[in-house]
Coordinates of C-alpha atoms and ligand atoms in Angstrom, one line a residue:
M1 CA -32.9 9.3 -92.3
S2 CA -33.7 4.9 -92.2
T3 CA -36.4 3.9 -89.9
L4 CA -34.9 0.7 -90.2
A5 CA -34.0 -1.6 -87.4
N6 CA -36.7 0.1 -85.0
T7 CA -35.8 -2.3 -82.7
N8 CA -36.4 0.0 -79.2
R9 CA -40.0 -0.1 -80.0
S10 CA -41.9 -2.5 -77.7
L11 CA -44.7 -5.0 -77.9
S12 CA -47.1 -3.0 -77.2
D13 CA -46.1 -0.8 -80.2
W14 CA -45.6 -2.7 -82.5
Q15 CA -49.2 -3.7 -81.6
A16 CA -50.2 -0.6 -81.8
M17 CA -49.4 0.3 -85.1
A18 CA -50.1 -3.6 -86.2
A19 CA -54.2 -2.4 -85.3
G20 CA -54.4 0.9 -87.5
L21 CA -52.5 -0.9 -90.2
N22 CA -53.9 -0.2 -93.4
I23 CA -53.8 -3.6 -96.0
Q24 CA -54.5 -2.2 -99.1
T25 CA -56.2 -6.0 -100.7
G26 CA -56.1 -5.5 -104.3
L27 CA -54.5 -6.9 -107.5
F28 CA -51.7 -4.0 -108.9
I29 CA -52.1 -3.4 -112.5
D30 CA -50.8 -0.1 -114.6
G31 CA -49.9 1.9 -111.8
H32 CA -53.0 1.1 -109.1
Y33 CA -55.0 -1.3 -107.0
Q34 CA -57.5 -2.6 -108.9
S35 CA -60.5 -5.8 -107.7
A36 CA -60.5 -8.9 -109.9
K37 CA -62.3 -9.1 -113.1
R38 CA -64.2 -11.7 -111.2
Q39 CA -64.4 -10.6 -107.9
G40 CA -63.1 -13.3 -106.5
S41 CA -61.4 -12.8 -102.6
F42 CA -58.9 -14.6 -100.7
A43 CA -57.9 -15.4 -96.7
S44 CA -54.8 -14.3 -95.3
V45 CA -54.4 -15.1 -92.4
N46 CA -51.6 -14.6 -89.3
P47 CA -49.9 -18.0 -88.8
A48 CA -49.0 -16.6 -85.8
T49 CA -52.9 -16.8 -85.0
G50 CA -54.9 -18.0 -87.3
Q51 CA -56.6 -15.0 -87.4
T52 CA -57.6 -13.7 -91.0
L53 CA -55.4 -9.9 -92.0
A54 CA -57.9 -9.7 -95.1
M55 CA -59.7 -11.2 -97.5
M56 CA -57.3 -10.2 -100.5
A57 CA -57.9 -9.7 -104.4
L58 CA -58.1 -13.3 -105.9
G59 CA -56.3 -12.8 -109.4
E60 CA -57.2 -15.4 -111.7
A61 CA -56.1 -16.1 -116.1
C62 CA -57.7 -13.3 -116.6
D63 CA -56.5 -11.4 -114.2
V64 CA -52.7 -12.5 -115.5
D65 CA -54.6 -11.9 -119.0
A66 CA -54.8 -7.3 -117.9
A67 CA -50.9 -7.4 -116.5
V68 CA -49.7 -8.8 -118.9
A69 CA -51.6 -6.6 -121.7
N70 CA -50.6 -3.6 -118.9
A71 CA -47.2 -4.7 -119.2
Q72 CA -47.0 -4.8 -122.7
V73 CA -48.1 -1.8 -123.4
A74 CA -45.9 -0.2 -121.0
W75 CA -42.6 -2.0 -122.9
R76 CA -44.0 -1.8 -126.5
D77 CA -44.3 2.4 -125.7
G78 CA -40.8 2.1 -124.2
R79 CA -41.8 4.2 -121.3
W80 CA -39.3 2.7 -118.7
H81 CA -36.5 1.3 -121.2
K82 CA -35.8 4.2 -123.5
L83 CA -35.5 6.2 -120.4
A84 CA -31.9 7.6 -119.9
P85 CA -30.0 5.2 -117.3
R86 CA -29.9 7.9 -115.2
Q87 CA -33.4 8.5 -114.4
R88 CA -34.0 4.8 -114.1
M89 CA -31.5 4.8 -111.8
D90 CA -33.3 7.9 -110.2
V91 CA -36.0 6.1 -110.3
M92 CA -34.9 3.2 -108.8
F93 CA -33.0 4.6 -105.7
N94 CA -36.3 7.1 -105.2
W95 CA -37.8 3.9 -104.5
A96 CA -34.8 2.0 -102.3
N97 CA -35.4 5.1 -100.3
L98 CA -39.0 5.0 -100.4
V99 CA -39.2 1.6 -98.6
E100 CA -36.6 2.4 -96.2
Q101 CA -39.2 5.3 -95.3
H102 CA -42.0 2.5 -94.9
G103 CA -39.9 0.0 -93.2
D104 CA -42.1 -0.3 -90.1
E105 CA -44.9 -0.6 -92.4
L106 CA -42.9 -3.5 -94.7
A107 CA -42.1 -5.1 -91.3
L108 CA -44.9 -6.0 -90.0
L109 CA -46.7 -6.5 -93.0
E110 CA -44.3 -9.7 -93.7
C111 CA -43.9 -10.0 -90.2
L112 CA -48.5 -10.2 -89.6
D113 CA -48.4 -12.0 -92.8
M114 CA -45.7 -14.9 -92.5
G115 CA -45.2 -14.8 -88.9
K116 CA -41.2 -13.4 -89.8
P117 CA -40.5 -11.7 -85.8
I118 CA -40.4 -8.4 -86.4
T119 CA -36.6 -8.1 -85.3
D120 CA -35.4 -11.1 -87.7
V121 CA -37.2 -8.3 -90.4
L122 CA -35.8 -4.7 -89.8
N123 CA -32.0 -6.5 -89.2
I124 CA -31.9 -9.0 -92.0
D125 CA -34.9 -8.8 -95.3
L126 CA -35.6 -4.9 -95.7
P127 CA -31.8 -4.0 -95.1
D128 CA -30.6 -6.1 -97.3
V129 CA -34.3 -5.7 -99.6
L130 CA -32.4 -1.9 -99.9
R131 CA -28.8 -3.5 -100.8
T132 CA -30.7 -5.5 -103.2
I133 CA -32.2 -2.3 -105.0
R134 CA -29.6 0.0 -105.4
F135 CA -27.3 -2.7 -105.7
F136 CA -29.5 -3.1 -109.1
A137 CA -29.5 0.7 -109.6
E138 CA -26.0 1.5 -109.5
C139 CA -25.5 -1.4 -112.1
I140 CA -27.6 0.5 -114.4
D141 CA -25.2 2.4 -116.4
K142 CA -22.2 0.3 -115.7
L143 CA -23.3 -2.0 -118.8
E144 CA -21.1 -1.9 -121.7
G145 CA -21.3 -3.5 -125.0
A146 CA -18.9 -4.1 -127.2
V147 CA -17.6 -3.2 -130.9
T148 CA -15.0 -6.1 -132.6
H149 CA -12.3 -6.1 -134.7
T150 CA -13.8 -6.0 -138.4
A151 CA -12.5 -4.7 -141.3
A152 CA -12.7 -0.7 -142.7
N153 CA -16.1 -1.0 -144.1
A154 CA -17.8 -2.8 -141.8
L155 CA -19.2 -1.7 -137.8
H156 CA -20.2 -4.8 -135.8
T157 CA -21.7 -3.7 -132.2
I158 CA -22.5 -5.9 -129.3
V159 CA -25.6 -4.8 -127.0
H160 CA -27.8 -5.9 -124.1
E161 CA -31.5 -5.6 -124.5
P162 CA -33.9 -5.7 -122.1
L163 CA -36.5 -9.4 -123.0
G164 CA -39.2 -7.4 -123.0
V165 CA -42.1 -8.5 -120.2
V166 CA -40.9 -10.9 -117.7
G167 CA -42.8 -13.0 -115.2
A168 CA -41.6 -13.6 -111.9
I169 CA -43.3 -16.1 -109.2
T170 CA -42.1 -15.8 -105.7
P171 CA -42.1 -18.2 -102.5
W172 CA -43.6 -17.0 -99.0
N173 CA -40.3 -17.8 -96.3
Y174 CA -38.9 -14.0 -98.0
P175 CA -41.7 -12.4 -99.6
L176 CA -40.5 -8.7 -99.6
L177 CA -36.7 -10.4 -100.5
M178 CA -37.5 -13.2 -102.7
A179 CA -39.5 -10.8 -104.7
V180 CA -36.6 -8.2 -104.9
W181 CA -33.8 -10.2 -105.8
K182 CA -35.6 -11.0 -109.1
L183 CA -37.3 -7.4 -109.5
A184 CA -34.9 -5.5 -108.9
P185 CA -32.7 -6.9 -111.7
I186 CA -35.8 -7.4 -114.3
L187 CA -36.6 -3.7 -113.7
A188 CA -32.8 -2.4 -114.1
A189 CA -32.6 -3.8 -117.1
G190 CA -34.6 -2.4 -118.5
N191 CA -38.1 -4.7 -118.4
C192 CA -42.0 -4.5 -117.8
V193 CA -42.9 -7.4 -115.0
V194 CA -45.6 -8.8 -113.2
L195 CA -45.0 -10.7 -109.8
K196 CA -47.4 -13.7 -108.7
P197 CA -46.4 -13.7 -104.9
A198 CA -47.6 -16.7 -102.5
E199 CA -50.7 -16.7 -101.8
Q200 CA -49.4 -17.8 -98.2
A201 CA -47.8 -14.2 -97.9
P202 CA -49.3 -11.7 -100.4
L203 CA -49.6 -8.8 -98.3
S204 CA -46.4 -7.1 -99.2
C205 CA -45.6 -7.1 -102.9
T206 CA -48.9 -4.5 -104.0
R207 CA -47.2 -2.2 -101.5
L208 CA -43.7 -2.2 -103.0
A209 CA -45.0 -2.2 -106.5
Q210 CA -47.0 1.2 -105.7
L211 CA -43.7 2.9 -104.0
F212 CA -42.1 1.8 -107.0
V213 CA -44.5 4.0 -108.8
Q214 CA -44.1 6.6 -106.1
A215 CA -40.3 7.2 -107.2
G216 CA -41.7 7.7 -110.4
G217 CA -41.6 5.0 -111.5
P218 CA -43.9 4.7 -114.8
A219 CA -47.7 3.3 -114.3
G220 CA -47.5 -0.6 -116.0
V221 CA -44.3 -1.4 -115.7
F222 CA -44.4 -3.0 -112.6
N223 CA -47.7 -5.5 -112.3
V224 CA -48.9 -7.8 -108.7
V225 CA -51.1 -10.7 -109.7
N226 CA -51.9 -12.4 -106.1
G227 CA -53.7 -15.6 -107.1
T228 CA -52.8 -19.3 -106.1
G229 CA -49.9 -20.6 -108.3
Q230 CA -52.2 -23.3 -110.5
E231 CA -54.6 -20.4 -111.3
A232 CA -52.1 -17.4 -111.9
G233 CA -49.3 -18.8 -111.7
R234 CA -50.1 -21.2 -114.2
A235 CA -51.7 -19.0 -116.5
L236 CA -48.2 -16.9 -116.8
A237 CA -45.6 -19.0 -117.4
L238 CA -48.4 -20.6 -120.2
H239 CA -48.7 -16.8 -121.5
H240 CA -47.6 -16.1 -124.8
D241 CA -46.6 -12.5 -124.4
V242 CA -44.1 -13.4 -120.9
A243 CA -40.5 -13.5 -122.2
K244 CA -39.1 -15.4 -119.0
I245 CA -40.1 -17.0 -116.3
T246 CA -38.1 -16.3 -112.8
F247 CA -39.2 -18.8 -110.2
T248 CA -37.8 -18.9 -106.2
G249 CA -39.5 -22.1 -105.1
S250 CA -39.7 -26.2 -105.4
T251 CA -38.8 -28.2 -107.4
A252 CA -42.2 -29.9 -108.3
V253 CA -43.2 -26.7 -109.7
G254 CA -40.3 -25.9 -110.9
K255 CA -40.7 -29.0 -113.3
L256 CA -43.9 -27.7 -113.9
L257 CA -43.0 -24.6 -115.2
M258 CA -39.8 -25.9 -118.2
G259 CA -43.5 -27.9 -119.2
Y260 CA -45.3 -24.7 -119.4
S261 CA -42.5 -23.2 -121.3
G262 CA -42.4 -26.0 -123.7
Q263 CA -46.3 -25.6 -124.6
S264 CA -46.2 -21.8 -124.9
N265 CA -43.8 -19.1 -126.8
M266 CA -40.4 -21.3 -125.5
K267 CA -39.7 -18.4 -122.5
R268 CA -36.9 -18.5 -121.1
V269 CA -37.2 -20.1 -117.3
A270 CA -35.2 -19.1 -114.7
L271 CA -35.5 -21.4 -111.7
E272 CA -34.2 -21.7 -108.2
T273 CA -35.9 -24.5 -106.3
G274 CA -34.3 -25.3 -102.6
G275 CA -31.9 -27.5 -101.5
K276 CA -30.4 -30.1 -98.4
S277 CA -27.5 -28.1 -97.7
P278 CA -24.4 -30.2 -96.5
Q279 CA -21.9 -28.6 -93.4
I280 CA -19.4 -30.7 -92.5
F281 CA -17.6 -30.3 -89.6
M282 CA -14.1 -31.3 -89.8
P283 CA -12.3 -32.7 -86.6
D284 CA -9.5 -30.4 -87.2
L285 CA -12.6 -27.3 -87.1
Y286 CA -10.6 -24.4 -85.0
D287 CA -13.5 -23.5 -82.6
L288 CA -16.5 -26.3 -81.8
D289 CA -17.8 -23.9 -79.9
A290 CA -19.0 -21.3 -82.5
A291 CA -19.0 -23.4 -85.5
V292 CA -21.5 -25.2 -84.0
D293 CA -23.7 -22.0 -82.9
R294 CA -23.3 -21.1 -87.0
A295 CA -25.0 -24.5 -87.5
V296 CA -27.8 -23.8 -85.2
G297 CA -28.4 -20.4 -86.9
G298 CA -27.8 -22.1 -90.0
I299 CA -30.6 -24.4 -90.2
F300 CA -33.1 -22.7 -86.7
D301 CA -32.9 -18.8 -88.4
N302 CA -36.4 -18.0 -89.9
A303 CA -38.1 -21.4 -88.5
G304 CA -36.3 -23.4 -90.8
Q305 CA -38.1 -22.0 -94.3
V306 CA -35.1 -20.5 -95.9
C307 CA -33.8 -22.9 -99.1
N308 CA -30.4 -23.1 -98.4
A309 CA -30.8 -23.9 -95.1
G310 CA -27.7 -26.3 -93.3
S311 CA -30.3 -28.6 -92.5
R312 CA -27.6 -31.9 -93.7
L313 CA -25.4 -31.8 -90.3
L314 CA -21.9 -33.9 -91.1
V315 CA -19.6 -34.7 -88.5
H316 CA -16.4 -36.2 -87.8
R317 CA -17.2 -39.3 -85.5
S318 CA -14.7 -37.7 -83.0
L319 CA -16.7 -34.6 -82.6
H320 CA -20.4 -36.2 -83.0
D321 CA -21.3 -36.4 -79.5
Q322 CA -20.1 -33.0 -77.8
F323 CA -21.7 -31.2 -81.4
V324 CA -24.6 -32.9 -80.9
D325 CA -25.0 -31.9 -76.8
R326 CA -23.9 -28.4 -77.2
F327 CA -26.1 -28.7 -80.1
V328 CA -29.0 -28.9 -78.1
T329 CA -27.9 -26.8 -75.8
R330 CA -27.8 -24.1 -77.8
T331 CA -30.7 -24.0 -79.6
R332 CA -32.9 -24.5 -76.1
E333 CA -31.3 -21.4 -75.2
L334 CA -30.9 -19.3 -78.5
Y335 CA -34.8 -20.2 -80.3
Q336 CA -37.9 -18.9 -78.2
P337 CA -41.0 -19.4 -79.9
G338 CA -43.8 -16.1 -79.6
D339 CA -45.2 -13.8 -80.7
P340 CA -43.5 -12.1 -83.9
L341 CA -44.8 -8.5 -83.0
D342 CA -42.3 -9.0 -79.5
P343 CA -39.0 -7.7 -80.6
A344 CA -37.6 -10.7 -78.2
T345 CA -38.9 -13.5 -79.9
T346 CA -36.3 -15.3 -81.9
L347 CA -38.8 -17.9 -83.3
G348 CA -42.1 -17.8 -85.0
P349 CA -44.7 -19.7 -86.2
L350 CA -44.2 -21.6 -89.7
A351 CA -45.7 -19.5 -92.6
S352 CA -49.1 -21.8 -92.8
H353 CA -50.9 -23.9 -90.7
A354 CA -50.7 -26.3 -93.7
H355 CA -46.9 -25.9 -93.8
L356 CA -46.8 -27.0 -90.4
G357 CA -48.5 -30.4 -90.8
N358 CA -46.0 -31.7 -93.6
V359 CA -43.4 -30.6 -91.2
Q360 CA -44.5 -33.1 -88.5
R361 CA -45.2 -35.9 -91.4
R362 CA -41.9 -35.2 -91.7
M363 CA -40.4 -35.6 -88.6
D364 CA -43.1 -38.4 -88.2
Q365 CA -41.5 -40.2 -91.0
A366 CA -38.0 -39.6 -89.4
L367 CA -38.9 -41.6 -86.2
A368 CA -40.4 -44.4 -88.4
D369 CA -37.6 -45.1 -90.2
G370 CA -35.9 -45.0 -87.4
A371 CA -33.9 -42.1 -86.5
T372 CA -33.6 -40.5 -83.3
Q373 CA -35.5 -37.6 -82.1
V374 CA -32.8 -36.0 -79.6
L375 CA -33.4 -32.3 -79.3
P376 CA -38.2 -33.2 -78.4
T377 CA -40.4 -31.1 -79.4
P378 CA -42.6 -30.0 -77.2
A379 CA -46.4 -29.8 -77.8
F380 CA -47.8 -26.2 -79.0
T381 CA -51.2 -25.3 -77.8
G382 CA -52.6 -22.5 -79.0
P383 CA -54.0 -21.1 -82.4
G384 CA -50.4 -20.9 -83.9
A385 CA -48.6 -22.5 -86.5
F386 CA -45.4 -23.3 -84.3
C387 CA -43.2 -25.6 -84.5
A388 CA -40.7 -26.2 -82.2
P389 CA -36.7 -27.3 -83.7
A390 CA -35.3 -29.9 -84.0
L391 CA -32.7 -32.8 -83.9
F392 CA -32.5 -36.2 -85.5
V393 CA -29.5 -38.4 -85.1
G394 CA -29.2 -41.8 -85.9
A395 CA -30.2 -40.5 -89.7
H396 CA -28.1 -42.5 -93.0
N397 CA -28.3 -41.2 -96.5
R398 CA -31.2 -43.0 -97.5
M399 CA -34.0 -42.0 -95.6
A400 CA -36.4 -38.8 -96.7
I401 CA -35.2 -36.9 -93.7
V402 CA -31.8 -36.2 -95.2
Q403 CA -32.8 -36.8 -99.2
E404 CA -36.1 -34.6 -99.1
E405 CA -35.9 -30.4 -98.7
V406 CA -38.8 -29.7 -95.1
F407 CA -38.4 -26.7 -95.2
G408 CA -38.6 -26.3 -92.1
P409 CA -36.6 -26.2 -88.3
V410 CA -35.3 -29.9 -88.6
A411 CA -31.7 -31.1 -89.1
T412 CA -30.1 -34.4 -89.2
V413 CA -26.7 -35.3 -88.0
Q414 CA -24.3 -38.1 -88.9
A415 CA -20.9 -39.4 -87.7
F416 CA -17.9 -39.6 -90.7
D417 CA -14.8 -41.4 -90.2
T418 CA -12.6 -40.1 -93.6
E419 CA -12.8 -37.2 -95.7
Q420 CA -13.6 -39.6 -98.9
E421 CA -17.0 -39.8 -96.8
A422 CA -18.1 -36.8 -95.6
L423 CA -18.0 -36.3 -99.2
M424 CA -19.9 -39.1 -100.8
L425 CA -22.7 -38.2 -98.0
A426 CA -22.6 -34.9 -98.9
N427 CA -22.9 -34.9 -102.8
D428 CA -25.8 -37.8 -102.6
C429 CA -27.9 -36.6 -102.9
Q430 CA -30.6 -34.3 -105.6
F431 CA -29.9 -30.3 -104.3
G432 CA -26.9 -28.7 -104.8
L433 CA -27.6 -24.8 -103.8
A434 CA -25.4 -25.0 -100.8
A435 CA -22.8 -26.3 -98.4
S436 CA -20.1 -25.9 -95.5
V437 CA -16.5 -27.0 -94.9
W438 CA -15.5 -26.2 -91.2
T439 CA -11.5 -27.2 -91.6
S440 CA -8.5 -24.8 -89.6
D441 CA -6.8 -26.7 -92.8
L442 CA -6.1 -24.6 -95.8
N443 CA -5.5 -27.5 -98.3
T444 CA -8.5 -29.7 -96.8
A445 CA -10.9 -26.4 -98.0
H446 CA -9.8 -26.6 -100.8
R447 CA -9.9 -29.9 -101.9
M448 CA -12.9 -30.3 -100.3
V449 CA -15.0 -26.9 -101.7
S450 CA -14.1 -28.1 -105.1
A451 CA -15.0 -31.6 -104.7
L452 CA -18.6 -30.2 -103.2
E453 CA -21.8 -30.5 -106.1
A454 CA -23.5 -26.8 -104.8
G455 CA -23.8 -23.5 -106.6
V456 CA -22.5 -22.4 -103.2
T457 CA -20.1 -22.8 -100.7
W458 CA -18.4 -21.8 -97.8
V459 CA -16.0 -22.3 -95.7
N460 CA -15.4 -21.9 -91.8
C461 CA -19.3 -19.7 -91.7
F462 CA -22.6 -20.9 -93.2
G463 CA -25.0 -17.8 -94.9
D464 CA -22.0 -15.1 -95.4
G465 CA -21.3 -12.9 -98.2
D466 CA -22.6 -9.7 -99.3
M467 CA -24.5 -9.0 -103.0
S468 CA -20.8 -9.9 -105.2
Q469 CA -22.3 -13.3 -104.5
P470 CA -24.3 -15.5 -107.5
F471 CA -26.5 -17.4 -105.4
G472 CA -27.7 -20.3 -106.8
G473 CA -28.1 -24.3 -107.3
Y474 CA -26.5 -27.6 -109.1
K475 CA -28.6 -30.1 -109.6
L476 CA -32.3 -29.9 -108.8
S477 CA -31.4 -26.6 -107.5
G478 CA -32.0 -24.7 -110.6
N479 CA -30.5 -23.3 -112.8
S480 CA -30.7 -19.9 -112.1
R481 CA -28.3 -17.4 -110.5
D482 CA -29.3 -14.0 -108.3
K483 CA -27.6 -11.2 -106.4
H484 CA -24.4 -11.0 -108.4
A485 CA -24.1 -8.7 -112.0
S486 CA -24.5 -11.3 -114.1
S487 CA -28.7 -11.9 -112.8
L488 CA -28.7 -8.2 -114.4
T489 CA -27.7 -10.0 -117.9
S490 CA -29.8 -12.5 -117.6
Y491 CA -33.2 -10.3 -118.0
M492 CA -31.9 -9.6 -121.2
Q493 CA -30.7 -10.4 -124.9
I494 CA -28.3 -10.1 -127.2
K495 CA -28.4 -8.8 -129.9
S496 CA -25.8 -8.1 -132.4
S497 CA -25.4 -5.9 -135.3
W498 CA -23.7 -5.4 -138.3
F499 CA -23.1 -2.3 -140.1
N500 CA -21.9 -2.7 -143.7
L501 CA -20.4 1.0 -143.9
Q502 CA -19.5 1.2 -148.5
R503 CA -21.8 3.3 -149.4
Ligands
ADP601 P1 -44.1 -24.1 -101.3 O1 -44.3 -25.4 -102.0 O2 -43.1 -23.9 -100.8 O3 -45.1 -23.4 -101.7 P2 -44.5 -23.9 -104.6 O4 -43.0 -23.8 -105.8 O5 -45.6 -24.5 -104.4 O6 -43.7 -23.4 -103.2 O7 -44.8 -22.4 -104.9 C1 -43.5 -21.5 -105.2 C2 -44.6 -20.4 -106.0 O8 -45.3 -21.5 -107.0 C3 -46.0 -19.5 -105.1 O9 -46.0 -18.4 -105.9 C4 -46.7 -20.4 -106.4 O10 -48.3 -19.7 -105.8 C5 -46.4 -20.6 -107.5 N1 -47.0 -21.6 -108.0 C6 -47.2 -23.3 -106.9 N2 -48.2 -24.5 -107.9 C7 -47.7 -23.6 -109.4 C8 -48.4 -23.8 -110.8 N3 -48.9 -25.1 -111.3 N4 -48.0 -22.6 -111.7 C9 -47.3 -21.9 -111.4 N5 -46.7 -21.5 -110.0 C10 -47.0 -22.0 -109.2

């Protein structure tokens, strides 16, 4: 029975459940929780209160070595990839069912650790987590190889084989979902995995690994090492026994990972490294009010901490003033900061106080560069890392606020006069993750989508889609595609086998 979307609970219900939570602090290696070898620890802090939730085991290079060694043993003896596809499917479906049954607990961990409103975790993150695991579970026995045409004395087969041990390094904005976008295809393909979650949100993924084991997943197949990026993440990416690193995070770290690969074993490196997504509002769009509502959600959901956040709003000059007025009004109506445990809260804090400082510095820079803030940021008092939604007008493409990823609730509006100008503004950016066009003309939509330099494009919507949609970017947004079935084979390699049948 689904426990998700349990939004009839009140704030006091969730507070009582939070008080009774049993937070597991260990690393998860070889099927059980373990303390770090050197006994180090780090604080997991609730960004809504500034209070320490737990002291977490701090994984270091020696712990990464242990996790990879365990995963290698599991890989070599074939306890996972040599199972019949149906057996692996059963484990994956059991795993999804257990995640669903423990949805309230996982939602609480995510909400407390990262500050995401509980309603969002229940209605967005967890349903997507379940969809992802079940989608890739379904793929397991659908994968086929090929037999090519040969002379009668030969047989040539082409099959996909798993890579071995894969390392996954994930961010804090959707801790469970971004991990599962990697884990589900990695595991469905038959690999073993060592996951290094973001140190800002270390609570939920070890529990995910424990549920995998409870679901019948063999020990050592799915391991989690919490720790810092510079120590544990780097050790994983430099490891000679890791066949591939898959990553979602910053461009700067993505570049480092490519270097680590070259310095070690030339492991494959799959990167999703953020964006600065433009949304183009053409003068003939169908419904300005509906479009503005999506624009508001496209940047302020999850407090703007979204890789594909629609942070650059390019609005035809004829709509500009009306657009800005409505955008400001709707933002004030829709986004109320509050305790993330309160089901009525629509705006949580940023994931950490350090990140709040980064976002504030970028807004200060925008003002210093000459942009005008029309959605003012009231000073929040109290211990939480809250940041009010901000909108800047009068920005231009040479400003950092237009070019750099803020990863917070900050949007810019730029007016344009022609389609060509809109496309030039949209594409004049180092990122290319996502983009959208709002127009009622099919020809305009086709023309503009084809001209946009982005891996994911939307027409008359933003953020819509399902598991059939490959998610990843052009340019400095990375080289990988999550979600879509091709993600499964991206964690596999091709083996060609030529059989001489003469004797
Ligand atoms: P952000 O700045 O949004 O926190 P990062 O790219 O720094 O994004 O972090 C994303 C993930 O990359 C986290 O799990 C983090 O620990 C990890 N990470 C950070 N630095 C490194 C590094 N030098 N090597 C490997 N992983 C890293």
